[in-house]
Amino acid sequence: MSIEEAVTESAPIFPPPERFQQGEVPVPHINSLEQYKELHEESVKNPTAFWGRVAKELLHWYRPFTQVNYGGFVDGDVQWFSDGQLNVAYNCVDRHAFANPDKVAIIWESDEPGQGEKITYRQLYQEVGKFANVLKKYKVRKGDTVCIYMPMVPEAAYAMLACARIGAVHSVVFAGFSADALRDRIQDAGCKILVTADQGKRGGKSIGLKVIADQALADCPSIEKVIVYQRTGDISVPFSSPRDVWWHEEVDNQSPVCPAETMNAEDPLFMLYTSGSTGKPKGVVHTTAGYLLGATATVKYIFDLHENDRFGCMADVGWITGHSYIVYGPLSNGITTVIFESIPTYPTPSRYWQLIDDHQLTQFYTAPTAIRALRRLGDEHVEPYKLDSLRVLGSVGEPINPEAWLWYHKVIGRERCAIVDTYWQTETGSIIVTPLPGAIATKPGSATLPFFGIDLAVLDPTTGQELLGNDVTGVLAIRQPFPSIARTVYDNHIRYLDTYMKPYHKYYFTGDGVTRDADGYYWIRGRVDDVINVSGHRLSTAEIESALILHPACAEAAVVGINDDVTGQAIVCFASLKSHHADETAITKAFVAQIRTHIGPFATPKRIVITPELPKTRSGKIMRRILRKVAGQEVTLADLEDEDGLRNKLGDLSTLADPSIVPTLIKKVAGRQ
Ligand code: WTA
């Protein structure tokens, strides 16, 4: 069933699991719909009182704030707790290391099962302190930018927290990005230090991170030092002295004690590059107090964290989910978090379920694409596992189709767990639409209701008028600021305003389509801009097009997303050539390689269609609408026989400069030309 059908049919409703009320598991923090409604109402009507209280309750402040919130979406000058002072590393590490030094902070699950380790809060304190001292040795100061290009090892978290400790701003670049993509991000942020590893390990394969980093650094004069963590030691890594140093040699000589800097609430904590509708990625900037509060409060209430919980988020630290729900949120709450280095199918498709049983995880958080892929591989990989430690199962990154939701609920959750379909974005810093396990009944495919402090609006995409009441479909916007909303785009505040604040005056624009159903539940429909979501990886079509155009044989390119049963969306590229090329297979391969080199292997297109021309209006605008339908095979060879049918499906083609290109494209996609 598609989400379209699920919204319009009357969707099944699942109340919170009964055992949550029976004393068998801890009583949920938010335990009834009434309690949720009351708190939600307070949080949007009186955000100052609500967030002021929660910020004092959940965070440790060096200097308490006197002002809670300031600014708004109109001027893009949002501030929270602006005269308060605190340190994120102190909140995530020190306060728990003092109270509970022997409690496990991080379970590291290595690529090869059984080779991982457990890191206590005491060890975490020491490792973060040592690495912070290394950064200081290399003259990293408050406000300097540090790039982290690391595999999924605890050292990635140490590096992030060490930056937070001394007030440096980290920019984590996903280790699946290519040398060119890494270079662009380092250059944009003017990073002083690069933290990387000799190699990464994933699914039994090694990835030569240092070699890739060296290619990137050929053109990054701002980098003064490269600190290399030795993950495998398998290859002799090229070292360029005196720029490169080994992590282990550096930390060996350092004291584990490094005072945490006193940071202002609005000092930047990190930036994270994300794709938008233009070719150039944006460095979304999050600040200290608001971000930490959002991450801390959401994970506590949405995953219903209790003191002895072990929380497993399967994302990568290179994406926002890893920042908020592997590192900052769980650690700030003082619970145990998992850093998972491998992939769900290595060495067998039971890896996740084994992990849950081995470590007795209480919460598990992954993406619909993984759920769909594992469901396809068959229930026999799940059945032998008990999975009885679990209470809450989360989904993130893209819409989850009802079938996958139901499978997650029945086969993994054994109908005993709350399923939380959590909707949010890099820009929102933390989850904004979601069920709460003990309070909100769920409907498969719907992210349900707004989190505390989130004041949602559904707008008519063309007029910008707010669509009031229920049973409405439009674009999703937010009426008022909340603590973890991004404050700016690095070095480009105008772009921040143009992208998020200008499209609809007085609102933050999410870029997603949405339906609010008859019960007031939200159903996210996917992006309405040129952003596509492949396996939960956010990509801009413009970025892929820019990569293709750089190839000497490519004249023009247009990229669209099509639906895919496993990856959610998949990439299809249409390209025309500068001159005729006899060997289309060779040129197609070259174009795929081009995208992998400029962005990374995760952006590999499903299909490249070489075409003599792109469908354009007389004024030269590419008609992507037509390409989307052709690529998704919504129009086929049979439609070519029927002119009216074709017009019904594709709309008026007479505005095209050359309508004859449409049959050519359809034939190409069908493999007939
Ligand atoms: C999509 C990832 C439907 C959405 C946290 C959003 C979702 C984009 C969901 C942000 C969900 C994320 N249901 N769609 N539960 N979660 N999305 O910045 O289109 O990588 O705008 O942040 O993912 O992707 P990003």
Coordinates of C-alpha atoms in Angstrom, one line a residue, residues 111 149-152 174-178 196-213 229 231-232 234-235 237 316 341 343 601:
D111 CA 32.7 -4.5 11.5
Y149 CA 36.3 12.4 8.0
M150 CA 36.1 9.2 10.0
P151 CA 34.8 5.7 9.9
M152 CA 32.3 4.6 12.6
F174 CA 30.4 11.4 5.8
A175 CA 33.1 8.9 5.0
G176 CA 31.3 7.8 1.8
F177 CA 32.0 11.2 0.2
S178 CA 34.6 11.4 -2.5
T196 CA 40.8 11.0 9.5
A197 CA 41.8 7.4 9.6
D198 CA 44.2 5.2 7.6
Q199 CA 41.2 3.1 6.4
G200 CA 37.6 2.5 7.3
K201 CA 36.0 -1.0 7.5
R202 CA 32.5 -1.7 6.3
G203 CA 31.0 -5.1 5.5
G204 CA 34.4 -6.8 5.4
K205 CA 35.8 -4.2 2.9
S206 CA 38.4 -1.6 3.5
I207 CA 38.0 2.0 2.4
G208 CA 41.2 4.0 1.9
L209 CA 40.2 7.2 3.8
K210 CA 43.7 8.6 4.1
V211 CA 44.4 8.2 0.4
I212 CA 41.1 9.9 -0.5
A213 CA 41.9 12.7 2.1
Y229 CA 43.6 7.4 13.5
R231 CA 42.0 1.7 12.3
T232 CA 43.5 -1.2 10.4
D234 CA 46.9 -2.9 7.1
I235 CA 48.6 -0.7 4.6
V237 CA 49.7 5.0 4.6
D316 CA 26.4 7.2 10.4
E341 CA 30.7 0.1 12.2
I343 CA 26.2 -2.9 7.5
P601 CA 29.5 6.0 -4.4

